[in-house]
Coordinates of C-alpha atoms in Angstrom, one line a residue:
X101 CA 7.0 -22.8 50.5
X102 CA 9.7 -20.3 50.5
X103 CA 11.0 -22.1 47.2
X104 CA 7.7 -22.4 46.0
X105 CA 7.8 -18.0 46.2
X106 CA 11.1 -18.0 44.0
X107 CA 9.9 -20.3 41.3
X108 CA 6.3 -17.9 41.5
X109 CA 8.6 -14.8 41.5
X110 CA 11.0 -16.4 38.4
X111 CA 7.7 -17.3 36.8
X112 CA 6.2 -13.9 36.8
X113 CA 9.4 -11.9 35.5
X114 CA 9.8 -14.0 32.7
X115 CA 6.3 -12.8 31.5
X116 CA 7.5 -9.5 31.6
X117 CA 7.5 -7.6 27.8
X118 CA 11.7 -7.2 28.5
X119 CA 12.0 -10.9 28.9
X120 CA 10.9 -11.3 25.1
X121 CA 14.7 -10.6 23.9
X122 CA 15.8 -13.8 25.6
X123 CA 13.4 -15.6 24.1
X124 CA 14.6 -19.3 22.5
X125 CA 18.1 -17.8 22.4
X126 CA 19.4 -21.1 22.0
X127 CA 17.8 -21.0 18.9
X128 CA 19.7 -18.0 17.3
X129 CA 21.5 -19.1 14.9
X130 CA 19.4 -21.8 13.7
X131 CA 18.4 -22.9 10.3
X132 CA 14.9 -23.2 10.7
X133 CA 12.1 -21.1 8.5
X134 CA 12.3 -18.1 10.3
X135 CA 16.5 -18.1 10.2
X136 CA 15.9 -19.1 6.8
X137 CA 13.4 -15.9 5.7
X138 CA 15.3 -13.5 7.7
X139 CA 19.0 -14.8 6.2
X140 CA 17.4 -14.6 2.6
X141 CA 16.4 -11.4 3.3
X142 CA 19.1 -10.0 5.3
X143 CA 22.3 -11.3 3.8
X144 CA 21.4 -9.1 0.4
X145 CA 19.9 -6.5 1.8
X146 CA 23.3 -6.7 4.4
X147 CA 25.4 -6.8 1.2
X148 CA 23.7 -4.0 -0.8
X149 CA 24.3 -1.7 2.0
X150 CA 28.2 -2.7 2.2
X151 CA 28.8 -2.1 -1.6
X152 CA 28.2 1.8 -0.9
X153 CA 30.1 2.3 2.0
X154 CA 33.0 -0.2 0.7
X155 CA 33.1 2.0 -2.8
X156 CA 33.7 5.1 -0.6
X157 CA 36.4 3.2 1.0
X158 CA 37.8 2.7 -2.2
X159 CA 37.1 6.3 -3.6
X160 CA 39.2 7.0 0.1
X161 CA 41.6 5.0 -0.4
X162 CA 42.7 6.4 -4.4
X163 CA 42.2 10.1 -3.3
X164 CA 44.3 9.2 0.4
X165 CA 47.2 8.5 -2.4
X166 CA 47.1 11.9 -3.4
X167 CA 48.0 13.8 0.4
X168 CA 46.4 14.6 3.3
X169 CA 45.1 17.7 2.1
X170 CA 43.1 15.7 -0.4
X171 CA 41.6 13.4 2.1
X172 CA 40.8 15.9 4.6
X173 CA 39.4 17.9 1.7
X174 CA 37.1 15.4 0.2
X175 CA 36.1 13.7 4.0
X176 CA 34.5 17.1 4.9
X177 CA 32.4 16.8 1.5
X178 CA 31.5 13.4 2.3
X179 CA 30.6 14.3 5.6
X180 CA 28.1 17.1 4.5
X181 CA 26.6 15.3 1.3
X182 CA 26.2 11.8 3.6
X183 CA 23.9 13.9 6.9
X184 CA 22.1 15.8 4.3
X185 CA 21.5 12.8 2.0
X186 CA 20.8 10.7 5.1
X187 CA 18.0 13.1 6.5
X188 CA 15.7 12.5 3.0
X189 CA 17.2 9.0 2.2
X190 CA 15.9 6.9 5.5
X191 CA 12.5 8.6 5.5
X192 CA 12.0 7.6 1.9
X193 CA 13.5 4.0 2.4
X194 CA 11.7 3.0 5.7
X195 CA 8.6 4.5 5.0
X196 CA 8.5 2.6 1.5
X197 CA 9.5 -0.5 2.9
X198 CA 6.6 -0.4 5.6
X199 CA 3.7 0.3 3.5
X200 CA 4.8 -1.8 0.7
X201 CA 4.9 -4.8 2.8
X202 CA 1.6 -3.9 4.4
X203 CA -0.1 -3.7 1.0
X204 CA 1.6 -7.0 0.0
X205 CA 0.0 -8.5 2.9
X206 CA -3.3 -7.1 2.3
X207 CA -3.3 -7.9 -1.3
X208 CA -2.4 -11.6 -0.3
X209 CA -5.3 -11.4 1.9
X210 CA -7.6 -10.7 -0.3
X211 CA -6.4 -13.0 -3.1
X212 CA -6.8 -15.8 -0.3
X213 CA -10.5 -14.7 0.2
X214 CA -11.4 -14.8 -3.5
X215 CA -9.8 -18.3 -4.0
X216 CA -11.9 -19.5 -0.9
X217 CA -14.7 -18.2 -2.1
X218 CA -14.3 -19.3 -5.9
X219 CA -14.5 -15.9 -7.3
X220 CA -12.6 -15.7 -10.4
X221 CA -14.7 -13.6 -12.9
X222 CA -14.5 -9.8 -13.1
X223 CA -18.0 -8.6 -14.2
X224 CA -16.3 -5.2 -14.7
X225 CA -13.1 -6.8 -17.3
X226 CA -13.1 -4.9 -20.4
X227 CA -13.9 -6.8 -23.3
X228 CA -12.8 -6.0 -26.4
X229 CA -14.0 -7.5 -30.7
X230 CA -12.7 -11.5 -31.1
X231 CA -12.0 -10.5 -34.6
X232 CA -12.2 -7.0 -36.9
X233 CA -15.6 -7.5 -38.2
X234 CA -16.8 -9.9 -35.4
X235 CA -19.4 -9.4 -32.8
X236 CA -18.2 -11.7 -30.3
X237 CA -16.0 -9.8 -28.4
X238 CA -14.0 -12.3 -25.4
X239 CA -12.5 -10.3 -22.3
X240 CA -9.0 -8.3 -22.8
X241 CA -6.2 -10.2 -21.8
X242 CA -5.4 -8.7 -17.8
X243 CA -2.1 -7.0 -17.2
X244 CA -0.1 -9.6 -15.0
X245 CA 1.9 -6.6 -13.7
X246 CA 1.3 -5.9 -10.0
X247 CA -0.7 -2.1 -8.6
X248 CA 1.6 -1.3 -6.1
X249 CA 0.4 2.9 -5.3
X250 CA 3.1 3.2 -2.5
X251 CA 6.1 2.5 -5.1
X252 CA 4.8 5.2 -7.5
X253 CA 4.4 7.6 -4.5
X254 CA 8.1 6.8 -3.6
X255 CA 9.4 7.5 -6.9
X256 CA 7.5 10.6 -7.1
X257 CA 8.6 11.7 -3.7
X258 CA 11.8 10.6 -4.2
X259 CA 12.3 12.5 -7.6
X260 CA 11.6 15.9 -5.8
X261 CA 13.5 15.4 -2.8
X262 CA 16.6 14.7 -5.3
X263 CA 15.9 17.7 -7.2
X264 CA 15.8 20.0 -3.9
X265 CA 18.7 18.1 -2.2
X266 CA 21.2 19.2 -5.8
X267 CA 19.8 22.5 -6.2
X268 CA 20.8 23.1 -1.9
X269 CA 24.1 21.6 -2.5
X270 CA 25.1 23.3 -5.2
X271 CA 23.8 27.0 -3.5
X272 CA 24.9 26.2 -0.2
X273 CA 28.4 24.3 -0.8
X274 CA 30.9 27.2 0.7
X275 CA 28.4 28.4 3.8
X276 CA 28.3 24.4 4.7
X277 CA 32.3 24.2 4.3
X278 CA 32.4 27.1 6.8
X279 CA 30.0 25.7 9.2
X280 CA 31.4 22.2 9.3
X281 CA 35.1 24.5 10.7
X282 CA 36.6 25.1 7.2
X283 CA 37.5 28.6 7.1
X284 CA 37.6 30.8 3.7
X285 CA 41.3 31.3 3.8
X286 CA 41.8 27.0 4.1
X287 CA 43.4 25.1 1.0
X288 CA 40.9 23.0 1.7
X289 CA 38.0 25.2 0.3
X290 CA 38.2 24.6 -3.3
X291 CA 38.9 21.2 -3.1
X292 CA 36.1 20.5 -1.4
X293 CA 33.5 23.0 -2.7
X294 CA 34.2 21.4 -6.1
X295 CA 33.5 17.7 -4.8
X296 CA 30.8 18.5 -3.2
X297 CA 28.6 20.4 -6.3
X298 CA 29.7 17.6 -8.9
X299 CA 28.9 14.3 -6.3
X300 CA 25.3 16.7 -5.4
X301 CA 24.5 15.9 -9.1
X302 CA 24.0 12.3 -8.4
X303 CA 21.7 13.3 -5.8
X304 CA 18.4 12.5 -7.6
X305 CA 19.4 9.2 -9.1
X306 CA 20.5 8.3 -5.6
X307 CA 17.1 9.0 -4.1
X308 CA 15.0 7.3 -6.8
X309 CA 17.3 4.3 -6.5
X310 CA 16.3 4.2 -2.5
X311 CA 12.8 4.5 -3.3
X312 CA 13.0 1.7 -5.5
X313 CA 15.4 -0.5 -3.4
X314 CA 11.8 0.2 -0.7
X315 CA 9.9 -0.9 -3.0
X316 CA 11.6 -4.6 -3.1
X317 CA 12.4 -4.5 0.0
X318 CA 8.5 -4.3 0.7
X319 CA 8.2 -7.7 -1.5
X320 CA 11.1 -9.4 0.5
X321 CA 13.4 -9.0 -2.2
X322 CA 16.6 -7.8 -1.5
X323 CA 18.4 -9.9 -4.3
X324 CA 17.4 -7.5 -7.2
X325 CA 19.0 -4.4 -5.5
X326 CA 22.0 -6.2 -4.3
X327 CA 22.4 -7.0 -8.2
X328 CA 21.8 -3.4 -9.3
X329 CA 24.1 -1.8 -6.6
X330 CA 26.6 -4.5 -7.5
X331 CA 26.2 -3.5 -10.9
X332 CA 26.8 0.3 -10.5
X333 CA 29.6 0.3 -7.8
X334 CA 31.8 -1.9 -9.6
X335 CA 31.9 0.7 -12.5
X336 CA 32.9 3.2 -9.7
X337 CA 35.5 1.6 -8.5
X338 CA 36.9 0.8 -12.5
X339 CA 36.1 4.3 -13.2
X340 CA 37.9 5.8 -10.5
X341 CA 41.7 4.9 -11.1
X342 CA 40.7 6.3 -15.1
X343 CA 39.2 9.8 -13.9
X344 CA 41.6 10.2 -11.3
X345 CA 45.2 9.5 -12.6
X346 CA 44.3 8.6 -16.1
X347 CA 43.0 11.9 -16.5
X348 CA 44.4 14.0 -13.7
X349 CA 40.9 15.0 -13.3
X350 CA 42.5 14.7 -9.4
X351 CA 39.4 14.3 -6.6
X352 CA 37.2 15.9 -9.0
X353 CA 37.0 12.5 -11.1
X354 CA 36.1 10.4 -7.7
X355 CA 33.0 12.7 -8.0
X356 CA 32.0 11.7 -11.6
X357 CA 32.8 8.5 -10.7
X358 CA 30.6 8.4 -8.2
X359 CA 27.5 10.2 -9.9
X360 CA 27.3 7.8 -13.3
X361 CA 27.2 4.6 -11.3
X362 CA 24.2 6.2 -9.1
X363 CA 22.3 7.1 -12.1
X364 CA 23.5 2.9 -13.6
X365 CA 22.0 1.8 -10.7
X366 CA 18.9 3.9 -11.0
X367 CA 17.9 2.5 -14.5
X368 CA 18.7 -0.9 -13.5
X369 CA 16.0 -0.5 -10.9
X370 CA 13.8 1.1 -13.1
X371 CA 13.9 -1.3 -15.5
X372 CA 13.2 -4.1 -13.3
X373 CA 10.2 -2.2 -11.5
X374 CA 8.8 -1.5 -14.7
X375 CA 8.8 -5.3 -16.2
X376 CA 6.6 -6.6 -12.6
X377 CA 4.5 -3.6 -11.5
X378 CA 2.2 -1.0 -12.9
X379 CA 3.5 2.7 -11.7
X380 CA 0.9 4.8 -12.9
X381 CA -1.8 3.9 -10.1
X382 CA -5.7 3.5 -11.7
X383 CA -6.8 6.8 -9.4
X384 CA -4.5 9.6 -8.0
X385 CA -6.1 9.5 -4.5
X386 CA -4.6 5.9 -4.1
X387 CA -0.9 7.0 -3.7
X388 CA -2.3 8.4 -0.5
X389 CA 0.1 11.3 -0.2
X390 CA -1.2 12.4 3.1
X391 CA -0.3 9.5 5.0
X392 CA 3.2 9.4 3.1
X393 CA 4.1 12.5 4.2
X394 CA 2.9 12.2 7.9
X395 CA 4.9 9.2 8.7
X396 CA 7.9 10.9 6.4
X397 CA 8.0 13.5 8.6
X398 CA 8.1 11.8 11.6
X399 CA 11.1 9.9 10.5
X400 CA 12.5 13.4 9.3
X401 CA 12.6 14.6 12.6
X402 CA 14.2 11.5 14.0
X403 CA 17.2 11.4 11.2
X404 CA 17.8 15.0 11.7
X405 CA 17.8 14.8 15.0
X406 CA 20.6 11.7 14.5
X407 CA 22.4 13.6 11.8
X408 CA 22.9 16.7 14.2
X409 CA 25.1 14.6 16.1
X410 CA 27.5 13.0 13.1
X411 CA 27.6 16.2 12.0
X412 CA 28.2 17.7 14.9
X413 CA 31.3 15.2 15.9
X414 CA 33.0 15.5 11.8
X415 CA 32.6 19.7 12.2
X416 CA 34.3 19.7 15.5
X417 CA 37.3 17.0 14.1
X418 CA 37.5 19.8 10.8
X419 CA 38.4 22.5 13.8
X420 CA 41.1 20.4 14.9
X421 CA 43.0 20.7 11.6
X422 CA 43.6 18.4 8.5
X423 CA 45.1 15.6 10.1
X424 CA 42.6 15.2 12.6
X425 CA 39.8 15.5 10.2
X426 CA 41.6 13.0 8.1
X427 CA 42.0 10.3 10.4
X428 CA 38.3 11.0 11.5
X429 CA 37.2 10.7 8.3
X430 CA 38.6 7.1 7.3
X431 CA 37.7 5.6 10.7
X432 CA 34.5 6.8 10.8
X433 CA 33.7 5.0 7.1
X434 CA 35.2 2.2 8.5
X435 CA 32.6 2.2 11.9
X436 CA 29.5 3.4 9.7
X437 CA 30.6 0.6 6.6
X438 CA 30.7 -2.4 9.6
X439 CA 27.9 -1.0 11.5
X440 CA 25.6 -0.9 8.5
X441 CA 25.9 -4.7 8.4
X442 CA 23.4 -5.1 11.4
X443 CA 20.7 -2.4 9.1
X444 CA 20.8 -5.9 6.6
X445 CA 19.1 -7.4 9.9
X446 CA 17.1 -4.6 10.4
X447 CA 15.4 -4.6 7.2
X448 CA 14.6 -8.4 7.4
X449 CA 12.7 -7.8 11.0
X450 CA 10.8 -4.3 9.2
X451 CA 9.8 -6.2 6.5
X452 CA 8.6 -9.2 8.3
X453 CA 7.3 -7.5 11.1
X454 CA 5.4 -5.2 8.9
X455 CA 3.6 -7.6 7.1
X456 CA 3.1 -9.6 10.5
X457 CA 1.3 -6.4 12.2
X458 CA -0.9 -5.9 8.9
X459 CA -1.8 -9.6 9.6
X460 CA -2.3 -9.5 13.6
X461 CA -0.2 -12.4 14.0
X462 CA 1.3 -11.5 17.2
X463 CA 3.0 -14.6 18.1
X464 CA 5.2 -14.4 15.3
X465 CA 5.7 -10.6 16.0
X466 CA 7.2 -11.9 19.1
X467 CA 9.8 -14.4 17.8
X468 CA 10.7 -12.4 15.4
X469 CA 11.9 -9.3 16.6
X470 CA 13.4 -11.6 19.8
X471 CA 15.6 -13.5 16.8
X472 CA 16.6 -10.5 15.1
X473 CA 17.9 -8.5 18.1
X474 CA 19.9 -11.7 19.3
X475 CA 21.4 -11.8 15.9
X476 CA 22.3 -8.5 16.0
X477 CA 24.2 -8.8 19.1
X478 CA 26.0 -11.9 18.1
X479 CA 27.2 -10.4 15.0
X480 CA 28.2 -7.2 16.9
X481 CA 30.4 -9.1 18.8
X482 CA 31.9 -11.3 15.7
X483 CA 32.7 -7.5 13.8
X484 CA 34.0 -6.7 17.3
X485 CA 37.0 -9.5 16.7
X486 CA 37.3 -8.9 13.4
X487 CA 37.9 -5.0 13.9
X488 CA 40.6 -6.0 17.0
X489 CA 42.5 -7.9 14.6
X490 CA 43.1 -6.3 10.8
X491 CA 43.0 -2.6 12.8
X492 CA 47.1 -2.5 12.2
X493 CA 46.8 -3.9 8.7
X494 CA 43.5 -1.6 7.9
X495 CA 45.4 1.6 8.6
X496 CA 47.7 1.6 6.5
X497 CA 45.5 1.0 3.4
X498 CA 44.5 4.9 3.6
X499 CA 47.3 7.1 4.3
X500 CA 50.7 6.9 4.9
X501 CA 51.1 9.6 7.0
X502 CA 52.5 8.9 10.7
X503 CA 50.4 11.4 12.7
X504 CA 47.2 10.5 10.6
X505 CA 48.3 6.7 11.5
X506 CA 48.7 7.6 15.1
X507 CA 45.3 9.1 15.5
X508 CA 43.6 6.5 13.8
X509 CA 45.2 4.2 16.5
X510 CA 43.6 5.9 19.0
X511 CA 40.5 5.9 17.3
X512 CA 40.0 1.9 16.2
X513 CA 39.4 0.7 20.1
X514 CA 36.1 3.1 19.9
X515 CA 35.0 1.4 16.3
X516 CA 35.8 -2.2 17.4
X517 CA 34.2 -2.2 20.8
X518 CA 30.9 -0.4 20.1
X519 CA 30.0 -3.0 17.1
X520 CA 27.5 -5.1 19.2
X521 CA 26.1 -1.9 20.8
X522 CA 25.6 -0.2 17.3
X523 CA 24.2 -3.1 15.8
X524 CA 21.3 -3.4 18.5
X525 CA 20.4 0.3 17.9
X526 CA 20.4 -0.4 14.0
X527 CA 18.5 -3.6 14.7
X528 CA 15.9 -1.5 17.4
X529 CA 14.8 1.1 14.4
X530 CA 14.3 -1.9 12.4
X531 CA 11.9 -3.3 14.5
X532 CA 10.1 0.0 15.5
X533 CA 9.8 0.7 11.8
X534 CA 8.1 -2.7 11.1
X535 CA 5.6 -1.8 13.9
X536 CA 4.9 1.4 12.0
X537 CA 5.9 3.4 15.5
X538 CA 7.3 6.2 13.8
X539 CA 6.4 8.6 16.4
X540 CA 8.3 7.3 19.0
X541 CA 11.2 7.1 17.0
X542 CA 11.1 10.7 16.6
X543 CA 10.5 11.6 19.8
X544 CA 13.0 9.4 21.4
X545 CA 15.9 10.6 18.9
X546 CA 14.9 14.3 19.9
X547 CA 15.7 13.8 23.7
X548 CA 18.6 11.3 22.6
X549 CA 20.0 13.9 20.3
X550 CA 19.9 16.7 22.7
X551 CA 21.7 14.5 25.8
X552 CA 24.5 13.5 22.8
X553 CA 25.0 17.0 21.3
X554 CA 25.7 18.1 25.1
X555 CA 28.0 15.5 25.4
X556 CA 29.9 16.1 22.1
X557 CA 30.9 20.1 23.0
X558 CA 31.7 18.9 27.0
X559 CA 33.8 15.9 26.0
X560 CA 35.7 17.5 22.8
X561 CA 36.5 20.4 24.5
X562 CA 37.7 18.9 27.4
X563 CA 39.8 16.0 25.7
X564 CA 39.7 16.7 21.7
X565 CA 39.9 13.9 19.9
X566 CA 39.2 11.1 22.1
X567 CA 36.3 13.3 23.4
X568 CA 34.2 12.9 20.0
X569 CA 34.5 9.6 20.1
X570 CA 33.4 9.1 23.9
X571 CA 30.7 11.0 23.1
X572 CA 30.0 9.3 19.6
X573 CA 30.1 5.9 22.0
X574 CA 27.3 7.6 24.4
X575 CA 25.3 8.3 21.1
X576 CA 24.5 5.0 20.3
X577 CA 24.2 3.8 23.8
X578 CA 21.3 6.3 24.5
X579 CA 20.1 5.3 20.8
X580 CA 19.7 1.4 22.3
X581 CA 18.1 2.5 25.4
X582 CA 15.3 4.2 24.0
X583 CA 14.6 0.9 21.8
X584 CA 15.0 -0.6 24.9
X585 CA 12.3 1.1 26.7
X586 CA 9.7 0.9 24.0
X587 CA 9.5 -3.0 23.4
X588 CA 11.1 -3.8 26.9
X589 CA 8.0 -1.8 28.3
X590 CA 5.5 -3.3 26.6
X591 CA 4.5 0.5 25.2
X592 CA 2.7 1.3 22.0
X593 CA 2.2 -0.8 19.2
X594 CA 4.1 -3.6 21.6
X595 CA 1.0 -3.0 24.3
X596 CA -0.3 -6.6 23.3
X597 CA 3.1 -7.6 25.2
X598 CA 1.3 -7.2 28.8
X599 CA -2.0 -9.0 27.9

């Protein structure tokens, strides 16, 4: 009996909405359709993400050649154009991605009722003369070219946010220099002003391009970006040796270089939009602005709320001098560039689970965020190893400065060890986003945001360096629990989880 009570008791917790992470973890890493959709999805979209972050590396790496005083320079423009690019550029990406997918899946719906039910005349077709002088007229040959009113809104959105992101840059550049701990009387002031305007020029390009890359990332491709971004990075990275020693144009040309491979990329996208879908919508009121801009906002309030804290921790590494600031500047690249290869998984799971919500099909809703979030910690782990063992070798491919060297010693244990934790929070927005829960993920941020930015004045005052990076490590562990609690709970859209 009393073993009968502990199978009962087993029995019942594994119904529990938590219990759906372990679910068929032996199956993580298998090849089977669902491993198969979410690796064709992921592994581009994984690799589109790491040709950004990997050119900055690059653009890092050429300008940490020039001094410290370069590097410091250019990592505190980096670090101001990045949070204020990131607090429009996720809104616009996520949001895009979500509703595309949903009216993918809704379109497919509908094309699956008409074929059912034989329908394949359109008493409304234009029809237009067989001939000049003929009466017979026959009906006009149909655009094959996809209405997809969410990517038009995108682009639209996108376009103005770019516009108003320059135009701040460019007005604000010294006040934000000041604020992030550079003082007027810094060398570090003109170097960085000057970086910061010309790179702010590529602003616009760089939001259109992430409203585009939503876009495919609604249709499940992730292949067409990867090519584009390819594409446009690879001219950065030829460009940038040219610009910057070629023709002593000195940080200024990393900038340049930087600015015509967004706007490369940009057309590319364009271009290939253009060829498979219609972007002027047949009636205004379907770009359906209103919701756009709710859900936008939501996710506003969640990035800023993130950004606070990145911004927070690069400001108060500026106010420990150049060196410092240096050293933070290359690691953190370094943890944002390998953490960014979990946000490949988390676009597969929001553009899965998207579609799978439009559909109700809450079974597959289940396995799939369950697969996704085991992947994510598996690969954690694997860039955990990876990190341990090339941190000597990665060092010294930035500066070669000893004290810069030394603190970016201290700073690589914090990197390597919290790879599986970032991953999972990367992975948890991904899965939020493809339930459409953008509320919570405001919400939760807020409160998350507020407990880190505490942490982040205690711990750096009270032991500098290391302190930002303890705290940066309680960031993302808060960021995890709050995913946690939603799905693990059973709460909001993931209610059907107690039933």
């Amino acid at each position: 009996m009393e073993g009968d009570g502990v199978s009962s008791l087993w029995s019942n917790m594994g119904k529990l909405p938590l219990f759906v992470f372990f679910r068929d973890s032996r199956n993580v890493l298998k090849k089977d359709e669902l491993g198969m959709e979410i690796a064709n999805i992921g592994l581009p979209a994984t690799l589109a993400l790491m040709a950004d972050p990997v050119a900055s590396l690059i653009d890092t790496a050429f300008i940490g050649r020039m001094g410290a005083l370069e590097l410091a320079s250019v990592g505190v423009s980096v670090a101001i154009f990045n949070q204020v690019s990131r607090i429009t550029m996720f809104p616009l990406v996520s949001i895009t991605t979500s509703f595309v997918a949903e009216e993918e899946a809704a379109s497919k719906t509908s094309t699956d009722i008409e074929e059912n039910t034989g329908s394949d005349y359109d008493a409304d077709q234009e029809l237009v003369p067989l001939t000049g002088g003929s009466d017979m007229k026959i009906p006009k040959p149909e655009d094959k070219r996809r209405h997809v009113p969410s990517a038009t809104s995108a682009l639209i959105v996108g376009c103005m946010l770019g516009i108003i992101q320059t135009l701040f840059l460019i007005f604000t550049a010294k006040p934000l220099l000041l604020y992030m701990g550079v003082r007027p009387d810094s060398p570090m002031v003109k170097i960085a002003a000057q970086y910061l305007m010309l790179r702010s020029l590529g602003a616009p390009a760089i939001l259109l391009s992430l409203a585009a890359q939503g876009v495919f990332r609604g249709l499940k491709d992730t292949k067409t970006p990867l090519y584009a971004i390819i594409i446009g990075d690879s001219v950065n990275i030829i460009l940038d040796p040219i610009l910057i020693f070629t023709l002593c144009l000195g940080v200024n040309g990393a900038a340049i270089a930087h600015v015509v491979s967004q706007y490369l990329i940009f057309l590319i996208l364009v271009w290939r939009l253009v060829e498979d879908f219609v972007l002027l919508p047949p009636n205004f009121k379907d770009l359906q602005f209103g919701r756009f801009l709710k859900s936008g906002f939501q996710l506003l309030v969640k990035v800023i709320s993130a950004t606070s804290c990145m911004t927070v921790a690069a400001s108060l590494a500026a106010r420990l001098g150049p060196k410092p600031m240096a050293a933070f500047q290359v690691c953190f690249q370094i943890w944002l560039a390998t953490s960014l290869l979990a946000d490949g998984l988390a676009i597969a799971g929001q553009a899965i689970l998207a579609s799978a919500f439009a559909k109700k099909e809450y079974e597959k809703t289940v396995t799939v965020a369950a697969r996704v979030l085991q992947i994510g910690v598996v690969l954690g782990l694997l860039l955990s190893f990876i990190l341990v063992a090339v941190s000597q070798f990665a060092s010294t491919l930035f500066t070669n400065d000893f004290d810069v060297l030394e603190l970016m010693n201290i700073s690589f244990p914090f990197v390597a060890v919290t790879q599986p934790i970032n991953a999972l929070a990367f992975v948890f927005d991904g899965v939020n986003y493809g339930a459409s829960d953008f509320a919570y993920s405001a919400s939760s941020m807020i409160v998350v945001a507020v407990m880190s930015l505490s942490c982040l004045f205690v711990l750096a005052s009270s032991h500098g360096y290391v302190g930002i990076w303890i705290a940066l490590t309680i960031f993302m562990c808060l960021r995890v629990f709050a995913g946690l609690l939603r799905v693990g709970t059973g709460m909001g859209p993931w209610s059907f989880l107690r039933s």
